[in-house]
């Protein structure tokens, strides 16, 4: 007789409900990675999530942790208020590129610069997903979107912002990395980075930030597979993967 | 305690807040309210509290949102242009049913305007200000003592109803110094426990969610009716006002905050001249003392509304008075040299009292 051994299951920190994300959208993958880390570090009971505005707005519908919903872009400020009250809890924000790199630029830079004890998961899909695929601060040069129908023109629209590099330059940040979730190998790396980011907070070592390169097949007008290929062919060359700051290893 | 102090109105707010248990302050400097963050930055760290000078008013109101979502007594303060920036967060706090204190020490506008005392933010304070149709609890102190007492009351009402509260002062009540009799805060025993607050699930079975998004069929309508019910309850239960000499009055003067101080002197002068004039001073601007006006104008048919603007509260007065009462308005839009004098107001009172008739 053989005994069956369960080797794969839903993380406890994720509810057993279907998500509303489009097929091939990697918000779901990233949710799972965050939930796995919460489970493996045994943080579910003391984690508070801060939901932002964008396709991930229903965070509280999927994560089984306490959640506060923030206005568009303001999650780092809301999280600051939460963490200053609950200094022994683990507080994370989960924000899209429109949320974090456009309307909320001020809030993210200053929360990072204050070295708030927060973990920020930043999902960069180079577009505004929820509102229908408009140009984001992270849209690539020549990228066609509903508000850059002729392609992003850097002469008038500016250049895509590299948030990880920008934040790594601030004294207040402790851990900053950029990952992608387009291949199994990259997903494993992404999980490791997210784990490190939470560990930094658990140890009280400051502000941690993980930028996740992600797909938006719906608004890119691509199949999930070709969307994944675009991440490798166009996004990673511009948004280099890697660790931009790790105060621990820097000693 | 129980020792008379000579302090600024702004300091009285900070002292009242700390006495009422507020340990979290988030703000951004602006004249004429910076004494409040300065006081808090000095006192909160000594009490294991947190003071954050945020990068903007937008950030500070959202820090307040976060702290309040955790169930803490927390506050922010600003002045008119800064309060405009806070409107987004105020709407979200109202939608998320979060308590919290927002102090507006008003200055003159619109735009950068000036730093003189003004009541031109009345509409913004009592009619919602941000998007979506909501109310704040709005309290209008007219003395340093009230800056202290109403700060405490604001926290209590805000907690009891889960509605953000605004203390609406201006640079006169904020900057003037007068005697204050501090007293210890007594927590009303009907304040509900904040079992809705986020704290980490711990052993709780259900997660706590603080949100203002309602997309399900009929959900948002139900939410809005519920909020409406709370506003109605405030109207029934929490109206506060001061009235002076209404019994024999031929004319009711109404004014709030610093305008009421000047009006009180003018009324005294008018009484000395033999004019029968009384006063209704709304202390809660929302809920507005509608019934008080209706009842008072059943016998006294003339009301003179005095404001440091060109006519805002007068609209609520008109909606409140009994049908055949006449409502007159006298106000001065603010700016340097535009504060009405008691003599000027006394002249207006004489005019509407029908002096000599
Ligand atoms: C103040 C404000 N401005 C604009 C919007 C509309 N809005 C909703 S989501 C969104 C963009 C979200 O894009 P992103 O952050 O990239 O997240 P994604 O949907 O791609 O996951 C915008 C502009 C809003 N809700 N509030
Ligand atoms: S619109 Fe884009 S980001 Fe939003 S759920 Fe669909 S694929 Fe994901």
XYZ file of C-alpha atoms and ligand atoms in Angstrom:
642
model
C 0.000 0.000 0.000
C 1.190 3.490 -0.740
C 0.366 6.426 1.431
C -0.475 9.673 -0.255
C 1.464 12.657 0.830
C 0.168 16.131 0.180
C 2.992 18.208 -1.235
C 1.107 21.248 -2.472
C -1.783 23.109 -0.905
C -3.338 26.496 -0.565
C -1.523 28.741 1.914
C -3.518 29.291 5.103
C -3.187 33.050 4.672
C -5.162 32.849 1.408
C -8.887 32.209 1.495
C -10.382 29.397 -0.507
C -12.196 31.632 -2.980
C -11.773 32.234 -6.710
C -10.082 35.548 -7.543
C -11.464 38.134 -9.945
C -8.179 38.541 -11.805
C -8.091 38.060 -15.596
C -6.652 34.822 -16.978
C -2.866 35.003 -16.997
C -2.730 37.968 -14.638
C 0.104 37.590 -12.189
C -1.524 39.426 -9.302
C -2.757 35.950 -8.313
C 0.770 34.491 -8.379
C 2.106 37.381 -6.337
C -0.751 37.082 -3.813
C 0.174 33.449 -3.383
C 3.861 34.203 -2.887
C 3.065 36.765 -0.198
C 0.658 34.354 1.519
C 3.248 31.560 1.476
C 5.757 33.826 3.197
C 3.181 34.870 5.811
C 2.536 31.177 6.457
C 6.125 30.075 6.549
C 7.124 32.844 8.963
C 3.962 32.150 10.976
C 2.774 35.733 10.742
C -0.907 35.363 9.882
C -2.175 36.326 13.337
C -0.124 39.478 13.552
C -0.118 40.757 9.978
C -2.057 43.809 8.840
C -2.368 44.402 5.101
C -2.957 47.761 3.488
C -4.869 47.511 0.229
C -4.417 50.128 -2.452
C -6.521 51.176 -5.419
C -6.087 49.177 -8.606
C -6.805 45.604 -9.646
C -5.572 44.431 -6.253
C -8.152 46.476 -4.352
C -9.943 43.324 -3.160
C -6.896 42.173 -1.206
C -9.060 41.651 1.872
C -11.245 39.254 -0.099
C -8.301 36.900 -0.665
C -5.903 37.334 2.247
C -7.176 36.052 5.563
C -5.538 38.792 7.625
C -6.760 42.143 8.965
C -6.801 44.736 6.188
C -7.217 48.497 5.858
C -8.065 49.923 2.475
C -6.205 53.109 1.519
C -7.104 55.844 -0.962
C -5.299 55.697 -4.317
C -1.554 56.046 -3.741
C -1.763 56.644 -0.010
C -1.089 53.127 1.246
C 2.395 53.964 2.630
C 0.903 56.806 4.711
C -1.948 54.625 5.967
C 0.556 51.865 6.752
C 2.698 54.384 8.635
C -0.272 55.224 10.854
C -0.991 51.526 11.399
C 2.594 50.604 12.216
C 3.098 53.525 14.593
C 0.169 52.249 16.633
C 0.959 48.524 16.343
C 4.724 48.487 16.489
C 4.880 44.743 17.048
C 2.670 43.812 14.081
C 3.779 43.088 10.545
C 2.383 45.649 8.130
C 2.573 45.379 4.357
C 1.222 47.405 1.467
C 0.463 45.939 -1.922
C 0.445 48.525 -4.693
C 0.332 48.772 -8.472
C 2.561 51.025 -10.544
C -0.089 53.694 -11.077
C -0.763 53.677 -7.371
C 2.821 53.764 -6.194
C 4.770 55.458 -8.978
C 2.255 58.133 -10.041
C -0.319 59.436 -7.572
C 1.490 58.014 -4.548
C 5.096 58.936 -5.366
C 5.323 61.356 -2.510
C 3.945 58.894 0.045
C 6.258 56.034 -0.974
C 9.401 58.170 -1.086
C 8.785 59.678 2.319
C 7.726 56.453 4.023
C 10.895 54.840 2.643
C 13.007 57.806 3.627
C 11.672 57.734 7.184
C 12.709 54.100 7.269
C 9.222 53.024 8.313
C 9.153 49.406 9.445
C 6.996 48.321 6.517
C 7.119 45.861 3.650
C 5.967 47.131 0.292
C 5.009 44.770 -2.521
C 5.031 46.766 -5.741
C 3.405 45.152 -8.761
C 4.735 46.707 -11.957
C 2.748 45.758 -15.049
C 3.653 48.925 -16.988
C 0.039 50.029 -17.194
C -3.032 51.066 -15.244
C -4.868 47.764 -15.194
C -8.082 48.551 -13.430
C -8.982 51.691 -15.359
C -8.450 50.055 -18.722
C -4.826 50.139 -19.785
C -3.764 53.769 -19.710
C -0.132 54.879 -19.745
C 1.658 54.446 -16.415
C 4.899 56.074 -15.230
C 6.432 52.638 -15.835
C 5.150 52.194 -19.417
C 8.080 51.458 -21.697
C 9.247 53.811 -24.481
C 7.023 53.334 -27.525
C 4.530 51.261 -25.525
C 1.033 51.753 -26.916
C -1.643 52.277 -24.327
C -5.106 53.843 -24.430
C -3.588 57.219 -23.547
C -0.401 56.803 -25.554
C -2.012 55.538 -28.762
C 1.107 56.448 -30.793
C 3.417 54.853 -28.271
C 4.984 56.449 -25.201
C 7.017 59.392 -26.413
C 9.749 60.009 -23.862
C 10.218 63.541 -25.205
C 6.822 64.565 -23.887
C 5.786 61.744 -21.548
C 9.073 61.293 -19.744
C 10.952 58.092 -19.103
C 9.740 54.973 -17.309
C 10.544 55.301 -13.626
C 12.750 52.660 -12.055
C 11.290 52.698 -8.566
C 13.547 50.043 -7.061
C 16.691 51.933 -8.038
C 15.164 55.220 -6.900
C 14.240 53.917 -3.462
C 17.478 51.995 -3.000
C 19.232 55.359 -3.125
C 17.434 56.551 0.008
C 19.117 56.193 3.395
C 15.892 54.927 4.943
C 15.571 51.703 2.932
C 16.992 48.417 4.198
C 16.082 45.935 1.515
C 15.155 46.656 -2.102
C 14.826 44.070 -4.845
C 13.222 43.609 -8.250
C 11.891 40.232 -9.289
C 9.679 38.780 -12.007
C 7.089 36.022 -11.977
C 7.242 35.038 -15.648
C 9.117 31.709 -15.288
C 9.184 29.010 -12.583
C 12.778 29.959 -11.776
C 11.898 33.612 -11.430
C 8.884 32.763 -9.280
C 11.162 30.907 -6.872
C 13.510 33.901 -6.753
C 10.542 36.206 -6.221
C 9.358 34.122 -3.282
C 12.823 34.335 -1.729
C 12.940 38.101 -2.124
C 9.487 38.533 -0.596
C 10.512 36.319 2.299
C 13.626 38.421 2.872
C 11.541 41.578 2.777
C 9.233 40.277 5.494
C 12.146 38.982 7.537
C 13.679 42.451 7.516
C 10.501 43.763 9.109
C 10.237 40.877 11.575
C 13.759 41.698 12.757
C 12.816 45.385 12.987
C 15.471 46.357 10.472
C 13.529 48.941 8.521
C 11.839 49.507 5.227
C 11.742 46.703 2.674
C 10.539 46.870 -0.902
C 10.027 44.244 -3.581
C 9.143 45.280 -7.123
C 7.445 42.449 -8.994
C 7.427 42.607 -12.799
C 4.005 41.365 -13.748
C 1.688 40.899 -16.709
C -1.569 42.498 -17.703
C -2.581 40.307 -20.680
C -5.981 41.981 -20.932
C -4.739 45.510 -21.378
C -1.630 44.535 -23.276
C -3.918 42.754 -25.749
C -1.854 39.573 -25.486
C -2.342 35.961 -24.616
C -0.989 34.984 -21.189
C 1.946 33.212 -22.822
C 2.982 36.052 -25.090
C 2.526 38.419 -22.140
C 5.074 36.322 -20.270
C 7.395 36.546 -23.245
C 7.052 40.328 -23.237
C 8.246 40.399 -19.634
C 11.449 38.629 -20.687
C 11.939 40.401 -23.997
C 11.010 43.988 -23.107
C 10.551 44.549 -19.406
C 13.535 42.792 -17.854
C 16.016 44.528 -20.193
C 14.741 47.904 -18.946
C 13.877 46.943 -15.368
C 16.875 44.863 -14.348
C 16.229 42.060 -11.880
C 18.265 41.836 -8.730
C 18.860 43.118 -5.243
C 19.567 46.833 -5.171
C 20.038 47.131 -1.467
C 20.491 44.695 1.339
C 21.705 46.361 4.468
C 22.369 42.974 6.066
C 24.798 41.742 3.453
C 26.259 45.227 3.131
C 27.201 44.754 6.782
C -4.906 70.225 37.428
C -7.496 72.639 38.858
C -4.991 75.423 38.505
C -5.903 78.301 36.245
C -3.501 78.599 33.352
C -2.960 81.391 30.878
C -2.591 79.668 27.512
C -3.181 80.052 23.802
C -6.252 78.497 22.209
C -4.097 76.246 20.056
C -2.251 74.972 23.119
C -5.558 74.294 24.831
C -6.505 72.009 21.927
C -3.266 70.052 22.274
C -3.647 69.846 26.066
C -7.257 68.698 25.798
C -6.339 66.071 23.215
C -3.553 64.614 25.331
C -5.781 64.634 28.420
C -8.449 62.787 26.405
C -5.992 60.037 25.584
C -4.803 61.060 22.135
C -1.288 59.716 21.657
C -0.913 59.998 17.887
C -0.548 63.250 16.007
C 0.113 63.596 12.276
C 0.395 67.007 10.633
C 2.110 69.460 8.355
C 2.983 73.059 9.321
C 0.694 75.943 8.395
C -0.091 79.281 10.030
C -2.046 79.926 12.275
C -2.117 76.464 13.849
C 1.534 75.438 14.107
C 1.448 75.729 17.912
C -0.516 72.480 17.906
C 2.104 70.295 16.161
C 4.845 72.091 18.093
C 3.169 71.238 21.388
C 2.532 67.657 20.312
C 6.105 67.155 19.089
C 7.283 68.160 22.547
C 4.744 66.296 24.668
C 3.845 63.063 22.845
C 7.295 61.417 22.923
C 7.299 61.891 26.718
C 4.092 59.875 26.880
C 5.136 57.043 24.599
C 3.080 58.628 21.861
C 3.965 59.281 18.267
C 4.346 62.596 16.512
C 4.944 62.619 12.785
C 5.506 65.699 10.718
C 4.249 64.281 7.450
C 5.359 65.264 3.968
C 1.955 66.782 3.216
C -1.556 67.190 4.527
C -2.588 64.325 2.261
C -0.104 62.007 3.926
C -1.021 63.188 7.416
C -4.757 62.577 7.041
C -3.967 59.107 5.719
C -1.657 58.405 8.647
C -4.598 59.411 10.830
C -6.784 57.019 8.836
C -4.325 54.192 9.537
C -3.929 54.957 13.249
C -7.661 55.332 13.664
C -8.276 52.023 11.875
C -6.204 50.480 14.684
C -8.628 51.909 17.230
C -6.260 54.552 18.608
C -7.264 58.073 19.572
C -5.465 60.125 16.966
C -5.606 63.564 15.410
C -4.366 65.982 12.802
C -4.623 69.741 12.589
C -4.256 72.268 9.825
C -5.625 75.479 8.422
C -7.819 76.128 5.401
C -5.544 75.333 2.390
C -4.282 72.279 4.250
C -7.799 71.153 5.079
C -8.614 71.289 1.361
C -5.844 68.739 0.818
C -7.248 66.556 3.569
C -10.664 66.320 1.967
C -9.816 63.126 0.082
C -8.857 61.378 3.304
C -11.851 62.811 5.133
C -14.209 61.334 2.586
C -12.467 57.952 2.934
C -12.588 58.140 6.731
C -16.283 59.007 6.592
C -16.876 56.125 4.169
C -14.836 53.741 6.333
C -16.682 54.911 9.486
C -13.488 55.907 11.213
C -13.337 58.253 14.182
C -10.568 60.820 14.578
C -10.088 64.505 15.273
C -9.350 67.060 12.567
C -8.680 70.585 13.794
C -9.153 73.448 11.337
C -7.820 76.774 12.595
C -9.241 78.646 9.631
C -7.564 81.443 7.789
C -8.834 83.627 4.996
C -9.125 82.461 1.398
C -9.860 81.425 -1.260
C -6.482 80.213 -2.434
C -3.530 81.428 -0.428
C -5.715 84.322 0.760
C -4.301 85.547 4.036
C -3.765 84.398 7.585
C -6.503 86.407 9.266
C -9.430 84.881 11.130
C -12.118 83.684 8.777
C -15.278 81.622 8.834
C -15.312 81.052 5.101
C -14.728 77.306 5.507
C -18.186 76.784 7.017
C -19.621 75.159 3.879
C -16.563 72.951 3.468
C -16.782 71.813 7.080
C -20.495 71.160 7.453
C -21.555 70.152 3.956
C -19.066 67.341 3.477
C -16.192 69.032 1.674
C -14.926 65.878 0.050
C -16.808 63.715 -2.414
C -19.636 61.327 -1.851
C -22.147 63.000 0.451
C -21.198 62.660 4.104
C -21.055 64.748 7.244
C -18.421 65.338 9.874
C -19.291 66.170 13.457
C -18.369 69.877 13.543
C -17.760 71.763 16.797
C -17.089 75.508 16.968
C -15.320 76.744 20.128
C -15.399 80.471 20.948
C -13.011 80.557 23.902
C -9.774 78.979 25.045
C -11.708 76.953 27.610
C -13.921 75.581 24.860
C -10.916 74.762 22.706
C -9.971 72.409 25.547
C -13.411 71.074 26.444
C -14.714 70.627 22.907
C -11.566 68.771 21.889
C -12.448 66.141 24.479
C -16.083 66.114 23.414
C -15.032 65.781 19.776
C -13.092 62.596 20.548
C -16.026 61.142 22.482
C -18.661 61.908 19.852
C -16.376 60.709 17.112
C -15.765 57.389 18.863
C -19.402 56.912 19.796
C -20.711 57.420 16.249
C -17.632 56.359 14.263
C -17.734 59.654 12.367
C -14.655 61.898 12.032
C -14.978 65.098 14.066
C -13.777 68.554 13.107
C -12.979 71.307 15.554
C -13.589 74.487 13.566
C -11.706 77.431 15.022
C -9.916 80.352 13.456
C -6.846 82.456 14.066
C -8.615 84.517 16.752
C -9.526 81.588 19.028
C -6.326 79.768 18.066
C -3.916 82.589 18.754
C -5.497 84.436 21.670
C -4.489 83.732 25.242
C -6.931 83.593 28.084
C -7.551 81.713 31.276
C -8.002 77.983 31.084
C -9.133 75.742 33.883
C -7.856 72.321 32.914
C -9.621 69.292 34.317
C -9.112 65.592 34.038
C -10.860 63.730 31.318
C -13.663 61.427 32.313
C -14.474 58.786 29.748
C -18.228 58.481 29.203
C -19.259 54.918 29.981
C -21.350 54.551 26.840
C -18.367 54.571 24.499
C -18.395 51.325 22.510
C -15.350 49.068 22.414
C -13.571 49.151 19.101
C -13.903 45.511 18.193
C -13.965 46.502 14.515
C -10.372 47.793 14.590
C -7.488 46.046 12.835
C -4.874 44.597 15.143
C -3.776 41.392 13.450
C -6.275 38.533 13.527
C -4.642 36.785 16.458
C -7.114 34.238 17.790
C -10.093 35.958 16.161
C -11.981 33.758 13.701
C -12.926 36.512 11.279
C -10.551 39.056 9.838
C -11.300 42.742 10.453
C -11.580 44.898 7.351
C -11.700 48.684 7.309
C -12.900 49.836 3.896
C -15.165 52.162 1.985
C -15.593 50.116 -1.189
C -19.028 48.557 -1.640
C -19.634 47.025 -5.054
C -22.279 44.380 -4.346
C -25.873 44.934 -5.464
C -27.530 47.433 -3.128
C -24.584 47.351 -0.702
C -23.518 50.936 -1.137
C -27.055 52.248 -0.894
C -27.530 50.357 2.362
C -24.204 51.713 3.629
C -25.258 55.279 2.790
C -28.627 54.869 4.495
C -26.840 53.590 7.564
C -24.563 56.637 7.571
C -27.656 58.785 7.105
C -29.221 57.133 10.154
C -26.190 58.129 12.221
C -26.480 61.727 11.018
C -30.138 61.679 12.060
C -29.192 60.312 15.474
C -26.702 63.157 15.871
C -29.444 65.648 14.999
C -31.694 64.118 17.639
C -29.183 63.664 20.427
C -26.074 65.732 20.117
C -27.039 69.332 19.387
C -25.181 71.837 21.532
C -25.695 75.593 21.644
C -25.610 78.565 23.939
C -28.522 80.947 24.251
C -28.598 84.330 25.950
C -31.622 86.500 26.809
C -34.033 84.902 24.349
C -37.095 85.292 26.597
C -37.824 88.942 25.933
C -35.870 89.331 22.683
C -37.223 91.296 19.710
C -34.214 90.214 17.701
C -32.127 87.054 17.844
C -28.504 87.448 16.890
C -26.780 84.283 15.799
C -23.072 83.760 15.343
C -20.527 81.035 16.050
C -16.880 80.944 17.122
C -15.003 84.268 17.226
C -17.844 86.132 15.535
C -19.974 85.186 18.540
C -17.441 86.753 20.909
C -17.666 90.084 19.114
C -21.444 89.695 18.880
C -21.685 89.103 22.623
C -19.974 92.444 23.322
C -22.256 94.123 20.796
C -25.316 92.583 22.445
C -24.201 93.875 25.832
C -23.813 97.350 24.345
C -27.243 97.093 22.726
C -28.881 95.917 25.963
C -27.338 98.913 27.730
C -29.105 101.059 25.158
C -32.359 99.290 26.047
C -32.600 97.108 22.952
C -34.153 93.696 23.480
C -31.720 91.405 21.749
C -30.776 87.796 22.449
C -28.272 85.307 21.124
C -28.208 81.778 19.792
C -24.664 80.505 19.424
C -24.465 77.136 17.696
C -21.684 75.084 19.282
C -22.336 72.078 17.066
C -22.430 73.298 13.462
C -23.214 69.753 12.421
C -25.643 68.729 13.802
C -27.023 72.247 13.364
C -29.426 73.416 16.124
C -32.388 73.458 13.734
C -35.094 72.875 16.346
C -33.673 75.567 18.594
C -34.120 78.128 15.823
C -37.568 76.827 14.955
C -38.750 77.102 18.523
C -37.129 80.468 19.215
C -38.560 82.011 16.047
C -42.070 80.912 16.944
C -42.154 84.031 19.109
C -39.185 86.152 18.014
C -39.534 86.708 14.284
C -36.308 88.469 13.437
C -32.876 86.881 13.250
C -29.605 88.578 12.420
C -26.840 86.200 11.388
C -23.313 87.498 11.806
C -20.362 85.737 10.217
C -16.748 86.398 9.278
C -17.522 85.661 5.625
C -20.105 86.815 3.135
C -22.852 84.452 4.094
C -22.696 80.695 4.696
C -24.267 79.634 7.995
C -27.101 82.023 7.178
C -28.363 79.405 4.716
C -28.792 76.864 7.510
C -30.426 79.508 9.678
C -32.935 80.273 6.908
C -33.739 76.575 6.569
C -34.265 76.232 10.312
C -36.367 79.228 11.352
C -40.140 79.132 11.530
C -41.920 80.071 8.345
C -42.651 83.735 8.764
C -39.424 84.719 10.505
C -37.179 87.183 8.718
C -33.483 86.406 8.502
C -30.940 89.188 7.963
C -27.263 88.817 7.376
C -24.255 90.886 8.272
C -20.794 89.653 7.519
C -17.386 90.738 6.335
C -15.245 88.593 4.078
C -11.981 88.217 5.937
C -8.601 89.813 5.407
C -6.367 92.223 7.278
C -8.479 95.020 8.757
C -11.798 93.299 8.025
C -12.769 92.120 11.480
C -16.070 93.819 12.433
C -15.985 95.862 15.644
C -18.554 95.537 18.443
C -19.713 99.091 17.642
C -20.301 98.122 14.029
C -22.340 95.083 15.080
C -24.232 97.119 17.667
C -25.259 99.477 14.887
C -26.588 96.527 12.878
C -28.461 95.258 15.923
C -30.051 98.697 16.397
C -31.078 98.671 12.769
C -32.926 95.358 12.935
C -34.226 95.832 16.477
C -36.074 98.868 15.203
C -34.372 101.298 17.600
C -36.741 103.986 18.801
C -39.830 102.121 17.601
C -7.864 59.753 -6.744
C -8.112 58.693 -7.753
N -7.723 58.890 -9.029
C -7.956 57.952 -9.948
C -8.587 56.783 -9.617
C -8.876 55.754 -10.684
N -7.995 54.596 -10.628
C -8.397 53.423 -10.095
S -7.274 52.208 -10.229
C -6.209 53.222 -11.068
C -4.900 52.739 -11.600
C -4.436 51.496 -11.018
O -3.326 51.089 -11.699
P -2.146 50.352 -11.004
O -1.811 51.002 -9.721
O -1.034 50.264 -11.974
O -2.748 48.919 -10.628
P -3.284 47.754 -11.558
O -4.747 48.009 -11.739
O -2.511 47.797 -12.832
O -3.038 46.509 -10.785
C -6.748 54.501 -11.213
C -6.096 55.606 -11.923
C -8.993 56.622 -8.275
N -9.634 55.530 -7.845
N -8.733 57.588 -7.360
S -6.706 44.176 -15.912
Fe -4.593 43.478 -15.964
S -3.798 43.759 -13.882
Fe -6.033 43.855 -13.801
S -6.689 41.777 -13.333
Fe -6.748 41.994 -15.526
S -4.744 41.307 -16.200
Fe -4.603 41.681 -14.024
